[in-house]
PDB file of C-alpha atoms and ligand atoms in Angstrom:
ATOM      1  CA  UNK A 514      29.662  10.404   7.556  1.00 90.00           C
ATOM      2  CA  UNK A 515      26.101   9.888   6.378  1.00 97.00           C
ATOM      3  CA  UNK A 516      23.394  11.946   8.050  1.00 98.00           C
ATOM      4  CA  UNK A 517      19.843  10.873   7.250  1.00 98.00           C
ATOM      5  CA  UNK A 518      16.707  12.610   8.515  1.00 98.00           C
ATOM      6  CA  UNK A 519      13.327  10.961   8.983  1.00 98.00           C
ATOM      7  CA  UNK A 520      10.234  13.175   9.260  1.00 98.00           C
ATOM      8  CA  UNK A 521       7.305  11.206  10.717  1.00 98.00           C
ATOM      9  CA  UNK A 522       8.178   8.495  13.215  1.00 98.00           C
ATOM     10  CA  UNK A 523       5.027   6.415  12.983  1.00 98.00           C
ATOM     11  CA  UNK A 524       4.914   2.790  11.846  1.00 98.00           C
ATOM     12  CA  UNK A 525       6.879   3.521   8.675  1.00 98.00           C
ATOM     13  CA  UNK A 526       9.389   6.031  10.067  1.00 98.00           C
ATOM     14  CA  UNK A 527      10.259   4.075  13.198  1.00 98.00           C
ATOM     15  CA  UNK A 528      10.624   0.799  11.261  1.00 98.00           C
ATOM     16  CA  UNK A 529      12.852   2.615   8.783  1.00 98.00           C
ATOM     17  CA  UNK A 530      15.003   4.055  11.600  1.00 98.00           C
ATOM     18  CA  UNK A 531      15.392   0.519  13.021  1.00 98.00           C
ATOM     19  CA  UNK A 532      16.260  -0.865   9.573  1.00 98.00           C
ATOM     20  CA  UNK A 533      18.855   1.850   8.928  1.00 98.00           C
ATOM     21  CA  UNK A 534      20.438   1.108  12.325  1.00 98.00           C
ATOM     22  CA  UNK A 535      20.616  -2.651  11.662  1.00 98.00           C
ATOM     23  CA  UNK A 536      22.030  -2.154   8.162  1.00 97.00           C
ATOM     24  CA  UNK A 537      24.472   0.597   9.247  1.00 97.00           C
ATOM     25  CA  UNK A 538      23.275   2.797   6.404  1.00 97.00           C
ATOM     26  CA  UNK A 539      23.712   6.024   8.373  1.00 98.00           C
ATOM     27  CA  UNK A 540      26.200   7.359  10.889  1.00 98.00           C
ATOM     28  CA  UNK A 541      23.736   9.978  12.145  1.00 98.00           C
ATOM     29  CA  UNK A 542      19.938   9.925  12.225  1.00 98.00           C
ATOM     30  CA  UNK A 543      17.868  13.074  12.742  1.00 98.00           C
ATOM     31  CA  UNK A 544      14.445  11.908  13.956  1.00 98.00           C
ATOM     32  CA  UNK A 545      11.529  14.333  13.700  1.00 98.00           C
ATOM     33  CA  UNK A 546       7.850  14.001  14.615  1.00 98.00           C
ATOM     34  CA  UNK A 547       5.241  16.450  15.875  1.00 98.00           C
ATOM     35  CA  UNK A 548       4.686  13.956  18.698  1.00 98.00           C
ATOM     36  CA  UNK A 549       7.765  14.676  20.816  1.00 97.00           C
ATOM     37  CA  UNK A 550       7.060  11.881  23.292  1.00 98.00           C
ATOM     38  CA  UNK A 551       7.085   9.401  20.393  1.00 98.00           C
ATOM     39  CA  UNK A 552      10.523  10.635  19.297  1.00 98.00           C
ATOM     40  CA  UNK A 553      11.826  10.330  22.869  1.00 98.00           C
ATOM     41  CA  UNK A 554      10.508   6.756  23.131  1.00 98.00           C
ATOM     42  CA  UNK A 555      11.903   5.703  19.745  1.00 98.00           C
ATOM     43  CA  UNK A 556      15.323   7.158  20.591  1.00 98.00           C
ATOM     44  CA  UNK A 557      15.344   5.252  23.896  1.00 98.00           C
ATOM     45  CA  UNK A 558      14.494   1.986  22.145  1.00 98.00           C
ATOM     46  CA  UNK A 559      16.902   2.523  19.234  1.00 98.00           C
ATOM     47  CA  UNK A 560      19.654   3.201  21.794  1.00 98.00           C
ATOM     48  CA  UNK A 561      18.976  -0.271  23.193  1.00 98.00           C
ATOM     49  CA  UNK A 562      19.260  -1.694  19.675  1.00 98.00           C
ATOM     50  CA  UNK A 563      22.618   0.031  19.138  1.00 98.00           C
ATOM     51  CA  UNK A 564      24.070  -1.718  22.219  1.00 98.00           C
ATOM     52  CA  UNK A 565      23.843  -4.968  20.255  1.00 98.00           C
ATOM     53  CA  UNK A 566      25.498  -3.605  17.132  1.00 97.00           C
ATOM     54  CA  UNK A 567      29.169  -3.263  16.247  1.00 95.00           C
ATOM     55  CA  UNK A 568      28.718   0.226  14.785  1.00 95.00           C
ATOM     56  CA  UNK A 569      27.789   3.539  16.368  1.00 96.00           C
ATOM     57  CA  UNK A 570      25.002   5.798  15.149  1.00 98.00           C
ATOM     58  CA  UNK A 571      24.339   9.230  16.612  1.00 98.00           C
ATOM     59  CA  UNK A 572      20.626   9.833  17.231  1.00 98.00           C
ATOM     60  CA  UNK A 573      19.454  13.456  17.084  1.00 98.00           C
ATOM     61  CA  UNK A 574      15.964  14.408  18.301  1.00 97.00           C
ATOM     62  CA  UNK A 575      13.361  16.704  16.749  1.00 96.00           C
ATOM     63  CA  UNK A 576      15.522  19.554  15.463  1.00 97.00           C
ATOM     64  CA  UNK A 577      14.903  20.747  11.897  1.00 98.00           C
ATOM     65  CA  UNK A 578      18.096  22.853  11.955  1.00 98.00           C
ATOM     66  CA  UNK A 579      20.068  19.587  12.191  1.00 98.00           C
ATOM     67  CA  UNK A 580      18.793  18.703   8.695  1.00 98.00           C
ATOM     68  CA  UNK A 581      20.994  21.398   7.144  1.00 98.00           C
ATOM     69  CA  UNK A 582      23.870  18.932   6.790  1.00 98.00           C
ATOM     70  CA  UNK A 583      21.776  15.818   6.064  1.00 98.00           C
ATOM     71  CA  UNK A 584      22.423  14.025   2.764  1.00 98.00           C
ATOM     72  CA  UNK A 585      18.958  12.443   2.656  1.00 98.00           C
ATOM     73  CA  UNK A 586      15.605  13.202   4.294  1.00 98.00           C
ATOM     74  CA  UNK A 587      12.820  10.631   4.226  1.00 98.00           C
ATOM     75  CA  UNK A 588       9.323  12.115   4.421  1.00 98.00           C
ATOM     76  CA  UNK A 589       6.872   9.650   5.950  1.00 98.00           C
ATOM     77  CA  UNK A 590       4.664  11.836   8.159  1.00 98.00           C
ATOM     78  CA  UNK A 591       0.972  11.089   7.973  1.00 97.00           C
ATOM     79  CA  UNK A 592      -1.945   9.691   9.922  1.00 96.00           C
ATOM     80  CA  UNK A 593      -2.678   6.101   8.994  1.00 95.00           C
ATOM     81  CA  UNK A 594      -5.828   6.078  11.153  1.00 95.00           C
ATOM     82  CA  UNK A 595      -7.530   8.162   8.420  1.00 95.00           C
ATOM     83  CA  UNK A 596      -7.954   4.945   6.456  1.00 92.00           C
ATOM     84  CA  UNK A 597     -10.148   3.486   9.232  1.00 91.00           C
ATOM     85  CA  UNK A 598     -12.957   5.891   8.397  1.00 88.00           C
ATOM     86  CA  UNK A 599     -12.109   6.874   4.819  1.00 78.00           C
ATOM     87  CA  UNK A 600     -15.163   7.381   2.681  1.00 69.00           C
ATOM     88  CA  UNK A 601     -13.257   8.076  -0.516  1.00 66.00           C
ATOM     89  CA  UNK A 602      -9.802   7.296  -1.860  1.00 65.00           C
ATOM     90  CA  UNK A 603      -8.642  10.887  -1.527  1.00 80.00           C
ATOM     91  CA  UNK A 604      -9.362  11.092   2.205  1.00 86.00           C
ATOM     92  CA  UNK A 605      -5.696  10.537   3.029  1.00 94.00           C
ATOM     93  CA  UNK A 606      -4.631  13.246   0.572  1.00 96.00           C
ATOM     94  CA  UNK A 607      -6.610  15.912   2.437  1.00 94.00           C
ATOM     95  CA  UNK A 608      -4.699  15.074   5.645  1.00 96.00           C
ATOM     96  CA  UNK A 609      -1.256  14.516   4.138  1.00 97.00           C
ATOM     97  CA  UNK A 610      -1.411  17.653   1.950  1.00 98.00           C
ATOM     98  CA  UNK A 611      -2.008  19.641   5.147  1.00 98.00           C
ATOM     99  CA  UNK A 612       1.050  17.971   6.709  1.00 98.00           C
ATOM    100  CA  UNK A 613       3.137  18.930   3.650  1.00 98.00           C
ATOM    101  CA  UNK A 614       2.016  22.556   4.148  1.00 98.00           C
ATOM    102  CA  UNK A 615       3.355  22.333   7.716  1.00 98.00           C
ATOM    103  CA  UNK A 616       6.624  20.481   6.963  1.00 98.00           C
ATOM    104  CA  UNK A 617       7.745  22.085   3.654  1.00 98.00           C
ATOM    105  CA  UNK A 618       8.499  25.592   5.023  1.00 98.00           C
ATOM    106  CA  UNK A 619      10.334  24.101   8.024  1.00 98.00           C
ATOM    107  CA  UNK A 620      12.445  21.913   5.746  1.00 98.00           C
ATOM    108  CA  UNK A 621      13.206  24.904   3.532  1.00 97.00           C
ATOM    109  CA  UNK A 622      14.190  27.083   6.518  1.00 98.00           C
ATOM    110  CA  UNK A 623      16.516  24.346   7.818  1.00 98.00           C
ATOM    111  CA  UNK A 624      18.867  24.942   4.879  1.00 98.00           C
ATOM    112  CA  UNK A 625      18.597  21.289   3.818  1.00 98.00           C
ATOM    113  CA  UNK A 626      19.965  20.789   0.296  1.00 97.00           C
ATOM    114  CA  UNK A 627      20.151  17.023  -0.070  1.00 98.00           C
ATOM    115  CA  UNK A 628      17.823  14.413  -1.505  1.00 98.00           C
ATOM    116  CA  UNK A 629      14.226  13.874  -0.356  1.00 98.00           C
ATOM    117  CA  UNK A 630      12.711  10.392  -0.435  1.00 98.00           C
ATOM    118  CA  UNK A 631       8.955  10.824  -0.150  1.00 98.00           C
ATOM    119  CA  UNK A 632       6.859   7.896   1.097  1.00 98.00           C
ATOM    120  CA  UNK A 633       3.656   9.515   2.387  1.00 97.00           C
ATOM    121  CA  UNK A 634       0.528   8.625   0.382  1.00 95.00           C
ATOM    122  CA  UNK A 635      -0.759   9.210  -2.167  1.00 96.00           C
ATOM    123  CA  UNK A 636       2.930   8.829  -2.970  1.00 97.00           C
ATOM    124  CA  UNK A 637       3.173  10.357  -6.473  1.00 98.00           C
ATOM    125  CA  UNK A 638       0.908  13.312  -5.667  1.00 98.00           C
ATOM    126  CA  UNK A 639       2.624  14.098  -2.362  1.00 98.00           C
ATOM    127  CA  UNK A 640       6.109  13.908  -3.939  1.00 98.00           C
ATOM    128  CA  UNK A 641       5.100  16.631  -6.427  1.00 98.00           C
ATOM    129  CA  UNK A 642       3.385  18.731  -3.754  1.00 98.00           C
ATOM    130  CA  UNK A 643       6.467  18.513  -1.504  1.00 98.00           C
ATOM    131  CA  UNK A 644       8.749  19.436  -4.417  1.00 98.00           C
ATOM    132  CA  UNK A 645       6.520  22.375  -5.346  1.00 98.00           C
ATOM    133  CA  UNK A 646       6.111  23.731  -1.804  1.00 98.00           C
ATOM    134  CA  UNK A 647       9.808  23.435  -0.936  1.00 98.00           C
ATOM    135  CA  UNK A 648      10.861  24.707  -4.363  1.00 98.00           C
ATOM    136  CA  UNK A 649      13.611  22.062  -4.352  1.00 98.00           C
ATOM    137  CA  UNK A 650      15.070  20.747  -7.598  1.00 98.00           C
ATOM    138  CA  UNK A 651      12.646  17.998  -8.722  1.00 98.00           C
ATOM    139  CA  UNK A 652      15.595  15.771  -9.695  1.00 98.00           C
ATOM    140  CA  UNK A 653      16.355  15.643  -5.967  1.00 98.00           C
ATOM    141  CA  UNK A 654      12.864  14.750  -4.789  1.00 98.00           C
ATOM    142  CA  UNK A 655      12.082  11.068  -5.305  1.00 98.00           C
ATOM    143  CA  UNK A 656       8.981   9.078  -4.392  1.00 98.00           C
ATOM    144  CA  UNK A 657       9.402   5.508  -3.130  1.00 98.00           C
ATOM    145  CA  UNK A 658       6.907   4.648  -5.889  1.00 98.00           C
ATOM    146  CA  UNK A 659       6.335   1.141  -7.191  1.00 98.00           C
ATOM    147  CA  UNK A 660       9.453  -0.613  -5.864  1.00 98.00           C
ATOM    148  CA  UNK A 661       7.203  -2.016  -3.129  1.00 97.00           C
ATOM    149  CA  UNK A 662       4.503  -2.958  -5.678  1.00 97.00           C
ATOM    150  CA  UNK A 663       7.116  -4.682  -7.844  1.00 97.00           C
ATOM    151  CA  UNK A 664       8.263  -6.718  -4.823  1.00 97.00           C
ATOM    152  CA  UNK A 665       4.653  -7.678  -4.072  1.00 95.00           C
ATOM    153  CA  UNK A 666       4.152  -8.690  -7.702  1.00 95.00           C
ATOM    154  CA  UNK A 667       7.327 -10.834  -7.630  1.00 95.00           C
ATOM    155  CA  UNK A 668       5.905 -12.724  -4.660  1.00 94.00           C
ATOM    156  CA  UNK A 669       2.414 -13.093  -6.181  1.00 91.00           C
ATOM    157  CA  UNK A 670       3.678 -14.139  -9.620  1.00 91.00           C
ATOM    158  CA  UNK A 671       6.449 -16.358  -8.226  1.00 93.00           C
ATOM    159  CA  UNK A 672       8.968 -14.899 -10.676  1.00 91.00           C
ATOM    160  CA  UNK A 673      11.467 -12.073 -10.657  1.00 93.00           C
ATOM    161  CA  UNK A 674      11.272 -10.623 -14.190  1.00 93.00           C
ATOM    162  CA  UNK A 675       8.216  -8.517 -13.391  1.00 95.00           C
ATOM    163  CA  UNK A 676       7.799  -4.797 -12.990  1.00 96.00           C
ATOM    164  CA  UNK A 677       5.161  -2.328 -11.832  1.00 97.00           C
ATOM    165  CA  UNK A 678       5.175   1.213 -13.220  1.00 98.00           C
ATOM    166  CA  UNK A 679       2.830   4.196 -13.046  1.00 98.00           C
ATOM    167  CA  UNK A 680       0.918   5.156  -9.911  1.00 96.00           C
ATOM    168  CA  UNK A 681       1.648   3.695  -6.472  1.00 95.00           C
ATOM    169  CA  UNK A 682      -2.059   3.033  -6.252  1.00 93.00           C
ATOM    170  CA  UNK A 683      -4.904   1.296  -7.967  1.00 91.00           C
ATOM    171  CA  UNK A 684      -4.088   2.454 -11.520  1.00 94.00           C
ATOM    172  CA  UNK A 685      -0.580   0.928 -11.415  1.00 96.00           C
ATOM    173  CA  UNK A 686       0.556  -1.024 -14.488  1.00 96.00           C
ATOM    174  CA  UNK A 687       1.976  -4.528 -13.937  1.00 96.00           C
ATOM    175  CA  UNK A 688       4.224  -5.771 -16.741  1.00 96.00           C
ATOM    176  CA  UNK A 689       5.098  -9.329 -17.829  1.00 92.00           C
ATOM    177  CA  UNK A 690       2.180 -10.959 -15.948  1.00 90.00           C
ATOM    178  CA  UNK A 691      -1.473 -11.692 -16.588  1.00 88.00           C
ATOM    179  CA  UNK A 692      -3.965  -8.987 -15.665  1.00 86.00           C
ATOM    180  CA  UNK A 693      -5.375 -11.264 -12.937  1.00 89.00           C
ATOM    181  CA  UNK A 694      -1.999 -11.661 -11.200  1.00 89.00           C
ATOM    182  CA  UNK A 695      -1.358  -7.913 -11.570  1.00 87.00           C
ATOM    183  CA  UNK A 696      -4.662  -7.100  -9.868  1.00 86.00           C
ATOM    184  CA  UNK A 697      -4.012  -9.609  -7.065  1.00 85.00           C
ATOM    185  CA  UNK A 698      -0.580  -8.097  -6.394  1.00 84.00           C
ATOM    186  CA  UNK A 699      -2.079  -4.590  -6.228  1.00 85.00           C
ATOM    187  CA  UNK A 700      -4.443  -5.817  -3.489  1.00 87.00           C
ATOM    188  CA  UNK A 701      -1.609  -7.223  -1.326  1.00 87.00           C
ATOM    189  CA  UNK A 702      -1.058  -3.920   0.510  1.00 88.00           C
ATOM    190  CA  UNK A 703      -4.743  -3.782   1.456  1.00 89.00           C
ATOM    191  CA  UNK A 704      -4.698  -7.399   2.634  1.00 91.00           C
ATOM    192  CA  UNK A 705      -1.865  -6.574   5.029  1.00 93.00           C
ATOM    193  CA  UNK A 706      -3.548  -3.332   6.120  1.00 91.00           C
ATOM    194  CA  UNK A 707      -6.861  -5.136   6.810  1.00 91.00           C
ATOM    195  CA  UNK A 708      -5.194  -7.216   9.539  1.00 95.00           C
ATOM    196  CA  UNK A 709      -2.363  -5.004  10.860  1.00 96.00           C
ATOM    197  CA  UNK A 710      -4.021  -1.601  10.272  1.00 93.00           C
ATOM    198  CA  UNK A 711      -0.741  -0.395   8.840  1.00 94.00           C
ATOM    199  CA  UNK A 712       2.096  -1.658   6.647  1.00 95.00           C
ATOM    200  CA  UNK A 713       5.707  -0.972   7.525  1.00 97.00           C
ATOM    201  CA  UNK A 714       8.247  -3.764   6.901  1.00 98.00           C
ATOM    202  CA  UNK A 715       7.852  -3.830   3.106  1.00 97.00           C
ATOM    203  CA  UNK A 716       8.057  -0.072   2.650  1.00 98.00           C
ATOM    204  CA  UNK A 717      10.842   0.423   5.224  1.00 98.00           C
ATOM    205  CA  UNK A 718      13.009  -2.181   3.497  1.00 98.00           C
ATOM    206  CA  UNK A 719      12.207  -0.681   0.075  1.00 98.00           C
ATOM    207  CA  UNK A 720      13.339   2.748   1.277  1.00 98.00           C
ATOM    208  CA  UNK A 721      16.429   1.127   2.814  1.00 98.00           C
ATOM    209  CA  UNK A 722      17.116  -0.462  -0.579  1.00 98.00           C
ATOM    210  CA  UNK A 723      16.887   2.941  -2.308  1.00 98.00           C
ATOM    211  CA  UNK A 724      19.220   4.405   0.342  1.00 98.00           C
ATOM    212  CA  UNK A 725      21.657   1.497  -0.149  1.00 98.00           C
ATOM    213  CA  UNK A 726      21.814   2.220  -3.893  1.00 98.00           C
ATOM    214  CA  UNK A 727      22.439   5.911  -3.160  1.00 97.00           C
ATOM    215  CA  UNK A 728      24.932   5.516  -0.334  1.00 96.00           C
ATOM    216  CA  UNK A 729      26.960   2.723  -1.935  1.00 95.00           C
ATOM    217  CA  UNK A 730      26.877   4.337  -5.381  1.00 94.00           C
ATOM    218  CA  UNK A 731      25.350   1.231  -6.976  1.00 94.00           C
ATOM    219  CA  UNK A 732      24.119   1.778 -10.511  1.00 89.00           C
ATOM    220  CA  UNK A 733      21.051  -0.378  -9.918  1.00 94.00           C
ATOM    221  CA  UNK A 734      17.955   0.803 -11.758  1.00 96.00           C
ATOM    222  CA  UNK A 735      14.850   0.868  -9.539  1.00 98.00           C
ATOM    223  CA  UNK A 736      11.143   1.528 -10.167  1.00 98.00           C
ATOM    224  CA  UNK A 737      10.715   4.727  -8.169  1.00 98.00           C
ATOM    225  CA  UNK A 738       8.533   7.789  -8.622  1.00 98.00           C
ATOM    226  CA  UNK A 739      10.279  10.667 -10.359  1.00 98.00           C
ATOM    227  CA  UNK A 740       9.271  13.826 -12.200  1.00 98.00           C
ATOM    228  CA  UNK A 741       8.366  13.684 -15.893  1.00 98.00           C
ATOM    229  CA  UNK A 742       8.710  17.194 -17.308  1.00 97.00           C
ATOM    230  CA  UNK A 743       6.509  16.445 -20.317  1.00 97.00           C
ATOM    231  CA  UNK A 744       3.651  15.046 -18.232  1.00 98.00           C
ATOM    232  CA  UNK A 745       4.216  17.549 -15.415  1.00 98.00           C
ATOM    233  CA  UNK A 746       3.812  14.929 -12.697  1.00 98.00           C
ATOM    234  CA  UNK A 747       5.517  12.166 -10.743  1.00 98.00           C
ATOM    235  CA  UNK A 748       5.044   8.487 -11.552  1.00 98.00           C
ATOM    236  CA  UNK A 749       7.185   5.375 -11.378  1.00 98.00           C
ATOM    237  CA  UNK A 750       9.396   4.074 -14.105  1.00 98.00           C
ATOM    238  CA  UNK A 751      12.870   2.529 -14.098  1.00 98.00           C
ATOM    239  CA  UNK A 752      15.254   5.123 -12.710  1.00 98.00           C
ATOM    240  CA  UNK A 753      18.973   5.351 -12.049  1.00 98.00           C
ATOM    241  CA  UNK A 754      19.794   7.402  -8.952  1.00 98.00           C
ATOM    242  CA  UNK A 755      22.942   8.828  -7.408  1.00 97.00           C
ATOM    243  CA  UNK A 756      24.024  11.058  -4.545  1.00 96.00           C
ATOM    244  CA  UNK A 757      23.991  14.076  -4.546  1.00 95.00           C
ATOM    245  CA  UNK A 758      22.500  14.419  -8.046  1.00 96.00           C
ATOM    246  CA  UNK A 759      19.282  12.462  -7.502  1.00 98.00           C
ATOM    247  CA  UNK A 760      17.811  11.300 -10.797  1.00 98.00           C
ATOM    248  CA  UNK A 761      20.535  10.306 -13.279  1.00 97.00           C
ATOM    249  CA  UNK A 762      18.341   8.644 -15.887  1.00 96.00           C
ATOM    250  CA  UNK A 763      14.680   7.626 -16.333  1.00 97.00           C
ATOM    251  CA  UNK A 764      13.881   4.740 -18.664  1.00 96.00           C
ATOM    252  CA  UNK A 765      10.385   3.862 -19.905  1.00 96.00           C
ATOM    253  CA  UNK A 766      10.452   0.145 -20.728  1.00 96.00           C
ATOM    254  CA  UNK A 767       9.243  -1.037 -24.129  1.00 96.00           C
ATOM    255  CA  UNK A 768       5.447  -1.244 -23.833  1.00 97.00           C
ATOM    256  CA  UNK A 769       2.718  -2.798 -25.945  1.00 96.00           C
ATOM    257  CA  UNK A 770       0.119  -0.293 -27.177  1.00 96.00           C
ATOM    258  CA  UNK A 771      -2.269  -1.576 -24.493  1.00 95.00           C
ATOM    259  CA  UNK A 772       0.335  -1.131 -21.731  1.00 96.00           C
ATOM    260  CA  UNK A 773       1.192   2.367 -23.013  1.00 97.00           C
ATOM    261  CA  UNK A 774      -2.499   3.257 -22.882  1.00 97.00           C
ATOM    262  CA  UNK A 775      -2.780   1.958 -19.309  1.00 96.00           C
ATOM    263  CA  UNK A 776       0.321   3.924 -18.293  1.00 97.00           C
ATOM    264  CA  UNK A 777      -1.204   7.124 -19.722  1.00 98.00           C
ATOM    265  CA  UNK A 778      -4.445   6.421 -17.803  1.00 97.00           C
ATOM    266  CA  UNK A 779      -2.398   5.950 -14.628  1.00 97.00           C
ATOM    267  CA  UNK A 780      -0.556   9.241 -15.227  1.00 98.00           C
ATOM    268  CA  UNK A 781      -3.901  10.988 -15.850  1.00 98.00           C
ATOM    269  CA  UNK A 782      -5.213   9.583 -12.541  1.00 97.00           C
ATOM    270  CA  UNK A 783      -2.220  11.038 -10.678  1.00 97.00           C
ATOM    271  CA  UNK A 784      -2.709  14.420 -12.370  1.00 98.00           C
ATOM    272  CA  UNK A 785      -6.434  14.466 -11.533  1.00 97.00           C
ATOM    273  CA  UNK A 786      -5.669  13.594  -7.909  1.00 97.00           C
ATOM    274  CA  UNK A 787      -3.157  16.450  -7.704  1.00 97.00           C
ATOM    275  CA  UNK A 788      -5.915  18.822  -8.811  1.00 97.00           C
ATOM    276  CA  UNK A 789      -7.930  17.753  -5.721  1.00 94.00           C
ATOM    277  CA  UNK A 790      -5.439  19.397  -3.318  1.00 95.00           C
TER     278      UNK A 790
HETATM  279  N1  NAD B2091       4.413   4.678  -0.311  1.00 65.87           N
HETATM  280  C1  NAD B2091       4.175   3.522   0.282  1.00 65.87           C
HETATM  281  O1  NAD B2091       4.391   2.470  -0.302  1.00 65.87           O
HETATM  282  C2  NAD B2091       3.650   3.502   1.681  1.00 65.87           C
HETATM  283  C3  NAD B2091       3.596   2.314   2.429  1.00 65.87           C
HETATM  284  C4  NAD B2091       3.105   2.373   3.741  1.00 65.87           C
HETATM  285  C5  NAD B2091       2.668   3.587   4.253  1.00 65.87           C
HETATM  286  N2  NAD B2091       2.715   4.702   3.487  1.00 65.87           N
HETATM  287  C6  NAD B2091       2.261   6.004   3.968  1.00 65.87           C
HETATM  288  O2  NAD B2091       3.212   6.518   4.871  1.00 65.87           O
HETATM  289  C7  NAD B2091       2.545   7.451   5.747  1.00 65.87           C
HETATM  290  C8  NAD B2091       2.870   7.102   7.176  1.00 65.87           C
HETATM  291  O3  NAD B2091       2.306   5.843   7.510  1.00 65.87           O
HETATM  292  P1  NAD B2091       2.396   5.311   9.032  1.00 65.87           P
HETATM  293  O4  NAD B2091       1.732   3.990   9.071  1.00 65.87           O
HETATM  294  O5  NAD B2091       3.779   5.457   9.547  1.00 65.87           O
HETATM  295  O6  NAD B2091       1.467   6.405   9.737  1.00 65.87           O
HETATM  296  P2  NAD B2091       1.367   6.724  11.302  1.00 65.87           P
HETATM  297  O7  NAD B2091       0.056   7.396  11.516  1.00 65.87           O
HETATM  298  O8  NAD B2091       1.719   5.511  12.098  1.00 65.87           O
HETATM  299  O9  NAD B2091       2.567   7.761  11.556  1.00 65.87           O
HETATM  300  C9  NAD B2091       2.608   9.027  11.009  1.00 65.87           C
HETATM  301  C10 NAD B2091       3.497   9.880  11.904  1.00 65.87           C
HETATM  302  O10 NAD B2091       3.605  11.178  11.302  1.00 65.87           O
HETATM  303  C11 NAD B2091       3.589  12.124  12.362  1.00 65.87           C
HETATM  304  N3  NAD B2091       3.187  13.432  11.859  1.00 65.87           N
HETATM  305  C12 NAD B2091       1.946  13.821  11.452  1.00 65.87           C
HETATM  306  N4  NAD B2091       1.967  15.115  11.102  1.00 65.87           N
HETATM  307  C13 NAD B2091       3.237  15.555  11.271  1.00 65.87           C
HETATM  308  C14 NAD B2091       3.877  16.801  11.073  1.00 65.87           C
HETATM  309  N5  NAD B2091       3.190  17.872  10.642  1.00 65.87           N
HETATM  310  N6  NAD B2091       5.195  16.895  11.344  1.00 65.87           N
HETATM  311  C15 NAD B2091       5.884  15.819  11.811  1.00 65.87           C
HETATM  312  N7  NAD B2091       5.320  14.608  12.028  1.00 65.87           N
HETATM  313  C16 NAD B2091       4.020  14.488  11.758  1.00 65.87           C
HETATM  314  C17 NAD B2091       2.591  11.557  13.373  1.00 65.87           C
HETATM  315  O11 NAD B2091       2.766  12.124  14.660  1.00 65.87           O
HETATM  316  C18 NAD B2091       2.924  10.070  13.311  1.00 65.87           C
HETATM  317  O12 NAD B2091       3.887   9.703  14.278  1.00 65.87           O
HETATM  318  C19 NAD B2091       1.056   7.342   5.387  1.00 65.87           C
HETATM  319  O13 NAD B2091       0.729   8.359   4.471  1.00 65.87           O
HETATM  320  C20 NAD B2091       0.952   5.977   4.713  1.00 65.87           C
HETATM  321  O14 NAD B2091      -0.147   5.858   3.846  1.00 65.87           O
HETATM  322  C21 NAD B2091       3.218   4.699   2.228  1.00 65.87           C
END
């Protein structure tokens, strides 16, 4: 039995639900969105998907109380249309922080005690805000972080021994590549957004990868956003995860003095952004 909840069934949440169905990563999905009609439509379409699959998955609609027995909840509620008219880079934060204020008490009241995977942007800031407002153990609240940025960098650099740490955002730190390639990779998300007006496949498969590691008990180390007690904020570094513990081990890779300086600047950016809530 593996019950996974998804809060926010927009581009990201619905693509993730589809991915989890195809990969049989859950036996039960609890699907939640403030737009009830959207949940109804997604459940209808996912039911059609399940007819083609050899496994069964129970789909549960819009009921926070059903999260009490969930092992994992993915938080991907938001409003991607904000980016159409954004005048500053914190425009999305104002909207998503408000959504956290709505969702956190509901999640707390549900009795949920599993692991949260937080995707909503700005990813590192929202992960901390969600952890603070729910009061959940920060080892059990994980941001999807720079796994997606690392994948984008692999594709841009044409090699696999690369890594992105720090903020899931402009201040991210690309390792083992030239600064030019690092900057190009960081722009990839915006290039996709400029045409599609959202991104979903890359992040949904990254979250599915994190869930695979958790569900199958793989000891794979991933660049995800986790809490650093000394810095008092979330940012990405190599992290080993497990269920139900959450963070098993965080590892900061060996950095040159210049890379260490850039990582500290990235951490400072995340902290300053948190202060804007
Ligand atoms: N971390 C990453 O790498 C990454 C990648 C892509 C997108 N994102 C972020 O994920 C978020 C979602 O993106 P999207 O394209 O799916 O957005 P979207 O606008 O398509 O969908 C958001 C969904 O959240 C729902 N929602 C809003 N407020 C809610 C609430 N209070 N309770 C329940 N549901 C609520 C909306 O009804 C909508 O269906 C955004 O913040 C986006 O920036 C993060």
